């Protein structure tokens, strides 16, 4: 039966399906309407049938690998991302679903090799540019978030080219809320999803680590409530994670970081204040702080001892109350 389907064209092989997909794309690019109408989304759905399985049937591993290899060999993902503005919303949705599956399952080393190659860099460049386009930002944001789930691509974005700096210093300031939210989520995923890999990478590259802390400080001070809240929460979680111990100690020995955190304690927003406190208690508990950090804490001791007892008095949380007492005790000790 399978042979009959193939002979009569009911079941396209991966090479034929990729060829048909590129034919449909070429028709769209050249504004040509094929005899049977526009069918690019149909081709994407046929790809999904290979990758997901159709109905109750499981996907065939060999066919998935073959399809992924054909997609790689013909640079299908790159060719389509170049022409993304010409696709309908439905076609873009299906396209991102195909990409997400190739990335997550790493068929034919799609995420571990292809997406970290020069062709992958070109794809990522188009995706980042799309974040600034109101019409494309949603799908490019989804595309990027799916890519960051892959440890190899995550590491590639962290360590290669301008991607990380552009996310921290440019694309996050998109006036469109959805785009800004996508970039914030990408940054959170970059630093938190593949924790062990990120810790190893940043421990091995202190300069990169310092740059990230600088960009984070700038974002916290940018005046945008949403950005400040998300980045402060990200930083609080990051510093509190044991896997990042050495990175956290580096953060705690920077006076600029301490000043930023102390300013956040005075935020008018409780959520930001709580994250600030979670970071401040690390400074107070650090017995190996540098001279500058110890001096700032000592110089501001009286103000802090007056401020903290009335800090978030209506926040009913036993752990918070206990930790506040510990911080007050640490600040009052002469050995600080």
Short mmCIF file of C-alpha atoms in Angstrom, two decimals:
data_model
loop_
_atom_site.label_atom_id
_atom_site.label_comp_id
_atom_site.label_asym_id
_atom_site.label_seq_id
_atom_site.Cartn_x
_atom_site.Cartn_y
_atom_site.Cartn_z
CA UNK A 1 0.00 0.00 0.00
CA UNK A 2 2.84 2.36 0.86
CA UNK A 3 4.41 1.61 -2.55
CA UNK A 4 1.14 2.43 -4.32
CA UNK A 5 0.87 5.74 -2.43
CA UNK A 6 4.35 6.72 -3.50
CA UNK A 7 3.88 5.71 -7.13
CA UNK A 8 0.68 7.72 -7.50
CA UNK A 9 1.96 10.72 -5.57
CA UNK A 10 -0.22 10.43 -2.50
CA UNK A 11 2.84 10.16 -0.26
CA UNK A 12 5.70 12.48 -1.16
CA UNK A 13 9.22 11.42 -0.27
CA UNK A 14 11.29 13.94 1.73
CA UNK A 15 13.32 15.06 -1.33
CA UNK A 16 10.15 15.58 -3.38
CA UNK A 17 8.40 17.36 -0.51
CA UNK A 18 11.31 19.78 -0.07
CA UNK A 19 11.37 20.39 -3.82
CA UNK A 20 7.63 21.11 -3.79
CA UNK A 21 8.02 23.43 -0.80
CA UNK A 22 10.70 25.48 -2.55
CA UNK A 23 8.58 25.55 -5.72
CA UNK A 24 5.67 27.01 -3.74
CA UNK A 25 8.00 29.56 -2.13
CA UNK A 26 9.40 30.55 -5.52
CA UNK A 27 5.87 31.09 -6.84
CA UNK A 28 5.11 33.40 -3.91
CA UNK A 29 8.35 35.35 -4.36
CA UNK A 30 7.68 35.81 -8.08
CA UNK A 31 3.98 36.52 -7.56
CA UNK A 32 2.97 33.50 -9.63
CA UNK A 33 -0.21 31.60 -8.83
CA UNK A 34 0.23 27.85 -9.50
CA UNK A 35 -2.57 25.96 -11.30
CA UNK A 36 -3.74 24.41 -8.02
CA UNK A 37 -3.44 27.63 -6.03
CA UNK A 38 -1.17 28.62 -3.17
CA UNK A 39 -0.15 25.50 -1.25
CA UNK A 40 2.90 26.40 0.82
CA UNK A 41 1.04 25.79 4.07
CA UNK A 42 0.01 22.38 2.75
CA UNK A 43 3.70 21.56 2.27
CA UNK A 44 4.43 22.62 5.83
CA UNK A 45 1.60 20.40 7.05
CA UNK A 46 3.02 17.49 5.07
CA UNK A 47 6.37 18.10 6.76
CA UNK A 48 4.63 18.07 10.13
CA UNK A 49 3.04 14.73 9.22
CA UNK A 50 6.55 13.33 8.76
CA UNK A 51 7.87 14.91 11.96
CA UNK A 52 4.86 14.36 14.25
CA UNK A 53 3.28 11.31 12.68
CA UNK A 54 -0.15 11.36 11.10
CA UNK A 55 -3.21 10.49 13.13
CA UNK A 56 -2.34 7.80 15.64
CA UNK A 57 0.77 6.65 13.78
CA UNK A 58 4.20 7.43 15.20
CA UNK A 59 6.74 9.31 13.08
CA UNK A 60 9.30 7.18 11.26
CA UNK A 61 12.76 8.03 12.58
CA UNK A 62 14.48 7.39 9.24
CA UNK A 63 12.04 9.59 7.35
CA UNK A 64 12.43 12.37 9.92
CA UNK A 65 16.20 12.24 9.53
CA UNK A 66 15.91 12.20 5.75
CA UNK A 67 13.53 15.15 5.71
CA UNK A 68 15.73 17.16 8.08
CA UNK A 69 18.79 16.43 5.96
CA UNK A 70 16.98 17.57 2.80
CA UNK A 71 15.88 20.75 4.59
CA UNK A 72 19.50 21.37 5.63
CA UNK A 73 21.01 20.53 2.24
CA UNK A 74 18.64 22.91 0.46
CA UNK A 75 18.78 25.66 3.13
CA UNK A 76 14.99 25.61 3.29
CA UNK A 77 14.79 27.39 6.66
CA UNK A 78 17.12 30.14 5.46
CA UNK A 79 15.33 30.61 2.14
CA UNK A 80 11.98 30.93 3.89
CA UNK A 81 13.11 33.29 6.67
CA UNK A 82 14.40 35.64 3.97
CA UNK A 83 10.92 35.82 2.49
CA UNK A 84 8.97 35.69 5.75
CA UNK A 85 7.19 39.03 5.06
CA UNK A 86 5.52 37.42 2.03
CA UNK A 87 4.02 34.54 4.01
CA UNK A 88 0.55 34.53 5.53
CA UNK A 89 0.12 34.31 9.31
CA UNK A 90 -0.98 30.69 8.95
CA UNK A 91 2.09 29.85 6.87
CA UNK A 92 4.36 31.54 9.42
CA UNK A 93 2.73 29.58 12.24
CA UNK A 94 3.34 26.28 10.45
CA UNK A 95 6.89 27.29 9.54
CA UNK A 96 7.79 28.03 13.16
CA UNK A 97 6.26 24.69 14.23
CA UNK A 98 8.48 22.85 11.76
CA UNK A 99 11.55 24.74 12.97
CA UNK A 100 10.68 24.10 16.63
CA UNK A 101 10.49 20.36 15.98
CA UNK A 102 13.77 20.26 14.08
CA UNK A 103 15.44 22.17 16.91
CA UNK A 104 14.00 20.18 19.81
CA UNK A 105 14.62 16.75 18.28
CA UNK A 106 17.89 17.70 16.59
CA UNK A 107 17.09 15.65 13.50
CA UNK A 108 20.19 15.40 11.28
CA UNK A 109 22.05 17.53 13.86
CA UNK A 110 19.89 20.49 12.93
CA UNK A 111 20.38 22.34 16.23
CA UNK A 112 23.73 20.91 17.33
CA UNK A 113 25.54 21.58 14.04
CA UNK A 114 23.54 23.38 11.35
CA UNK A 115 22.14 26.19 13.50
CA UNK A 116 25.58 26.97 14.93
CA UNK A 117 27.20 27.13 11.48
CA UNK A 118 27.52 30.14 9.17
CA UNK A 119 24.12 29.34 7.68
CA UNK A 120 22.67 29.24 11.18
CA UNK A 121 24.20 32.64 11.88
CA UNK A 122 22.52 34.02 8.79
CA UNK A 123 19.18 32.59 9.95
CA UNK A 124 19.60 34.09 13.42
CA UNK A 125 20.46 37.47 11.90
CA UNK A 126 17.20 37.50 9.95
CA UNK A 127 15.29 36.43 13.05
CA UNK A 128 16.78 39.25 15.13
CA UNK A 129 16.01 41.80 12.42
CA UNK A 130 12.44 40.55 12.39
CA UNK A 131 12.06 41.45 16.06
CA UNK A 132 12.00 45.12 15.02
CA UNK A 133 9.28 44.56 12.42
CA UNK A 134 5.78 44.90 13.88
CA UNK A 135 4.46 42.45 11.31
CA UNK A 136 7.11 39.79 11.94
CA UNK A 137 8.04 40.26 15.59
CA UNK A 138 5.61 37.69 17.01
CA UNK A 139 6.82 34.83 14.82
CA UNK A 140 10.49 35.83 15.02
CA UNK A 141 10.13 35.98 18.80
CA UNK A 142 8.65 32.47 18.83
CA UNK A 143 11.39 31.26 16.49
CA UNK A 144 14.12 32.63 18.75
CA UNK A 145 12.54 31.29 21.93
CA UNK A 146 12.41 27.80 20.42
CA UNK A 147 16.07 28.06 19.40
CA UNK A 148 17.20 29.09 22.87
CA UNK A 149 15.74 25.87 24.30
CA UNK A 150 18.57 24.05 22.55
CA UNK A 151 21.78 24.01 24.60
CA UNK A 152 24.12 24.27 21.57
CA UNK A 153 22.21 27.24 20.11
CA UNK A 154 21.92 28.80 23.57
CA UNK A 155 25.70 28.60 23.99
CA UNK A 156 26.25 29.89 20.46
CA UNK A 157 24.15 32.99 21.10
CA UNK A 158 25.93 33.57 24.42
CA UNK A 159 29.44 33.35 23.02
CA UNK A 160 29.34 34.14 19.31
CA UNK A 161 28.86 37.36 17.41
CA UNK A 162 26.76 40.34 18.47
CA UNK A 163 23.56 38.45 19.29
CA UNK A 164 23.62 38.73 23.07
CA UNK A 165 24.64 42.39 23.12
CA UNK A 166 21.95 43.28 20.57
CA UNK A 167 19.29 41.57 22.66
CA UNK A 168 20.39 43.37 25.84
CA UNK A 169 21.02 46.80 24.32
CA UNK A 170 18.83 47.16 21.24
CA UNK A 171 15.94 44.81 20.59
CA UNK A 172 14.66 44.91 24.16
CA UNK A 173 13.72 48.56 23.66
CA UNK A 174 11.19 47.79 20.93
CA UNK A 175 8.15 49.99 21.50
CA UNK A 176 5.83 47.06 20.78
CA UNK A 177 5.02 45.34 24.08
CA UNK A 178 4.86 41.83 22.58
CA UNK A 179 8.32 42.21 21.06
CA UNK A 180 9.81 43.53 24.28
CA UNK A 181 8.22 40.66 26.20
CA UNK A 182 9.63 38.10 23.76
CA UNK A 183 13.14 39.52 24.14
CA UNK A 184 12.82 39.51 27.92
CA UNK A 185 11.73 35.87 27.81
CA UNK A 186 14.63 35.01 25.50
CA UNK A 187 17.11 36.64 27.90
CA UNK A 188 15.60 34.74 30.82
CA UNK A 189 15.83 31.47 28.89
CA UNK A 190 19.39 32.21 27.77
CA UNK A 191 20.58 32.52 31.35
CA UNK A 192 18.26 30.07 33.10
CA UNK A 193 17.16 27.21 30.84
CA UNK A 194 20.53 25.47 30.39
CA UNK A 195 21.96 26.35 33.81
CA UNK A 196 25.00 24.10 33.94
CA UNK A 197 26.16 25.09 30.46
CA UNK A 198 25.70 28.80 31.21
CA UNK A 199 27.63 28.52 34.48
CA UNK A 200 30.55 26.76 32.79
CA UNK A 201 30.59 29.30 29.96
CA UNK A 202 30.51 32.38 32.21
CA UNK A 203 33.04 30.98 34.67
CA UNK A 204 35.43 30.43 31.78
CA UNK A 205 34.89 33.95 30.39
CA UNK A 206 34.96 36.64 33.12
CA UNK A 207 34.84 39.43 30.52
CA UNK A 208 31.56 38.11 29.13
CA UNK A 209 30.23 37.76 32.66
CA UNK A 210 31.12 41.38 33.45
CA UNK A 211 29.48 42.58 30.23
CA UNK A 212 26.25 40.78 31.10
CA UNK A 213 26.21 42.35 34.57
CA UNK A 214 26.81 45.77 32.99
CA UNK A 215 23.92 45.31 30.55
CA UNK A 216 21.70 44.10 33.38
CA UNK A 217 22.53 47.16 35.50
CA UNK A 218 21.69 49.43 32.58
CA UNK A 219 18.35 47.71 32.03
CA UNK A 220 17.44 47.89 35.70
CA UNK A 221 18.03 51.65 35.61
CA UNK A 222 16.29 52.29 32.29
CA UNK A 223 13.03 53.48 33.88
CA UNK A 224 10.72 50.95 32.21
CA UNK A 225 8.76 49.17 34.95
CA UNK A 226 8.25 45.91 33.05
CA UNK A 227 11.90 45.66 32.01
CA UNK A 228 13.15 46.52 35.51
CA UNK A 229 10.82 44.02 37.16
CA UNK A 230 11.64 41.12 34.84
CA UNK A 231 15.39 41.74 34.80
CA UNK A 232 15.56 42.23 38.58
CA UNK A 233 13.70 38.96 39.08
CA UNK A 234 15.96 37.19 36.58
CA UNK A 235 19.05 38.48 38.37
CA UNK A 236 17.69 37.48 41.78
CA UNK A 237 17.00 33.91 40.62
CA UNK A 238 20.33 33.69 38.83
CA UNK A 239 22.37 34.82 41.84
CA UNK A 240 20.48 32.55 44.24
CA UNK A 241 21.14 29.41 42.21
CA UNK A 242 23.94 27.30 43.68
CA UNK A 243 25.22 26.37 40.23
CA UNK A 244 26.22 30.02 39.79
CA UNK A 245 28.13 30.32 43.08
CA UNK A 246 31.42 31.57 41.61
CA UNK A 247 29.62 34.01 39.32
CA UNK A 248 27.57 35.28 42.26
CA UNK A 249 30.71 35.89 44.32
CA UNK A 250 32.08 37.97 41.46
CA UNK A 251 28.84 39.98 41.39
CA UNK A 252 28.96 40.54 45.16
CA UNK A 253 32.44 42.06 44.95
CA UNK A 254 31.35 44.96 42.76
CA UNK A 255 30.30 48.18 44.50
CA UNK A 256 28.17 49.28 41.53
CA UNK A 257 26.08 46.15 41.88
CA UNK A 258 25.54 46.85 45.57
CA UNK A 259 24.43 50.43 44.90
CA UNK A 260 21.95 49.26 42.27
CA UNK A 261 20.47 46.69 44.65
CA UNK A 262 20.21 49.21 47.50
CA UNK A 263 18.36 51.60 45.20
CA UNK A 264 15.95 48.82 44.25
CA UNK A 265 15.11 48.34 47.92
CA UNK A 266 13.46 51.77 47.70
CA UNK A 267 11.36 50.90 44.65
CA UNK A 268 7.65 51.79 44.93
CA UNK A 269 6.81 48.27 43.70
CA UNK A 270 6.72 45.40 46.18
CA UNK A 271 7.71 42.74 43.64
CA UNK A 272 10.90 44.64 42.80
CA UNK A 273 11.62 45.28 46.48
CA UNK A 274 11.38 41.57 47.25
CA UNK A 275 13.83 40.67 44.51
CA UNK A 276 16.13 43.46 45.71
CA UNK A 277 16.02 42.08 49.24
CA UNK A 278 16.86 38.58 48.01
CA UNK A 279 19.98 40.07 46.40
CA UNK A 280 20.84 42.42 49.25
CA UNK A 281 20.87 39.61 51.81
CA UNK A 282 23.63 37.96 49.76
CA UNK A 283 25.77 41.08 50.13
CA UNK A 284 25.09 41.20 53.86
CA UNK A 285 25.91 37.51 54.33
CA UNK A 286 29.08 37.54 52.24
CA UNK A 287 32.00 37.40 54.69
CA UNK A 288 34.57 37.71 51.91
CA UNK A 289 33.29 40.94 50.39
CA UNK A 290 35.80 43.37 48.92
CA UNK A 291 36.90 46.48 50.80
CA UNK A 292 34.65 48.76 48.75
CA UNK A 293 31.50 46.73 49.41
CA UNK A 294 32.24 46.49 53.13
CA UNK A 295 32.85 50.22 53.28
CA UNK A 296 29.51 51.06 51.63
CA UNK A 297 27.64 48.74 53.99
CA UNK A 298 29.45 50.22 56.98
CA UNK A 299 28.83 53.81 55.88
CA UNK A 300 25.13 53.10 55.32
CA UNK A 301 24.70 50.85 58.36
CA UNK A 302 22.71 53.36 60.42
CA UNK A 303 20.35 54.13 57.55
CA UNK A 304 19.87 50.44 56.77
CA UNK A 305 19.23 49.55 60.41
CA UNK A 306 16.57 52.25 60.48
CA UNK A 307 15.09 51.35 57.09
CA UNK A 308 14.87 47.55 57.19
CA UNK A 309 12.66 47.08 60.31
CA UNK A 310 9.89 48.94 58.46
CA UNK A 311 10.68 47.37 55.10
CA UNK A 312 7.51 45.78 53.63
CA UNK A 313 5.78 45.59 57.03
CA UNK A 314 2.56 44.19 55.57
CA UNK A 315 4.24 41.36 53.65
CA UNK A 316 3.14 38.28 55.56
CA UNK A 317 5.76 35.64 54.91
CA UNK A 318 7.54 33.84 57.74
CA UNK A 319 10.68 33.13 55.73
CA UNK A 320 10.98 36.77 54.71
CA UNK A 321 10.57 37.93 58.30
CA UNK A 322 13.24 35.51 59.54
CA UNK A 323 15.65 36.53 56.80
CA UNK A 324 15.10 40.20 57.55
CA UNK A 325 16.04 39.60 61.19
CA UNK A 326 19.19 37.78 60.09
CA UNK A 327 20.18 40.65 57.78
CA UNK A 328 19.63 43.16 60.57
CA UNK A 329 21.83 41.10 62.87
CA UNK A 330 24.57 40.85 60.25
CA UNK A 331 24.48 44.59 59.62
CA UNK A 332 24.74 45.36 63.31
CA UNK A 333 27.80 43.17 63.84
CA UNK A 334 31.04 45.05 64.22
CA UNK A 335 32.92 42.54 62.07
CA UNK A 336 31.09 43.69 58.97
#
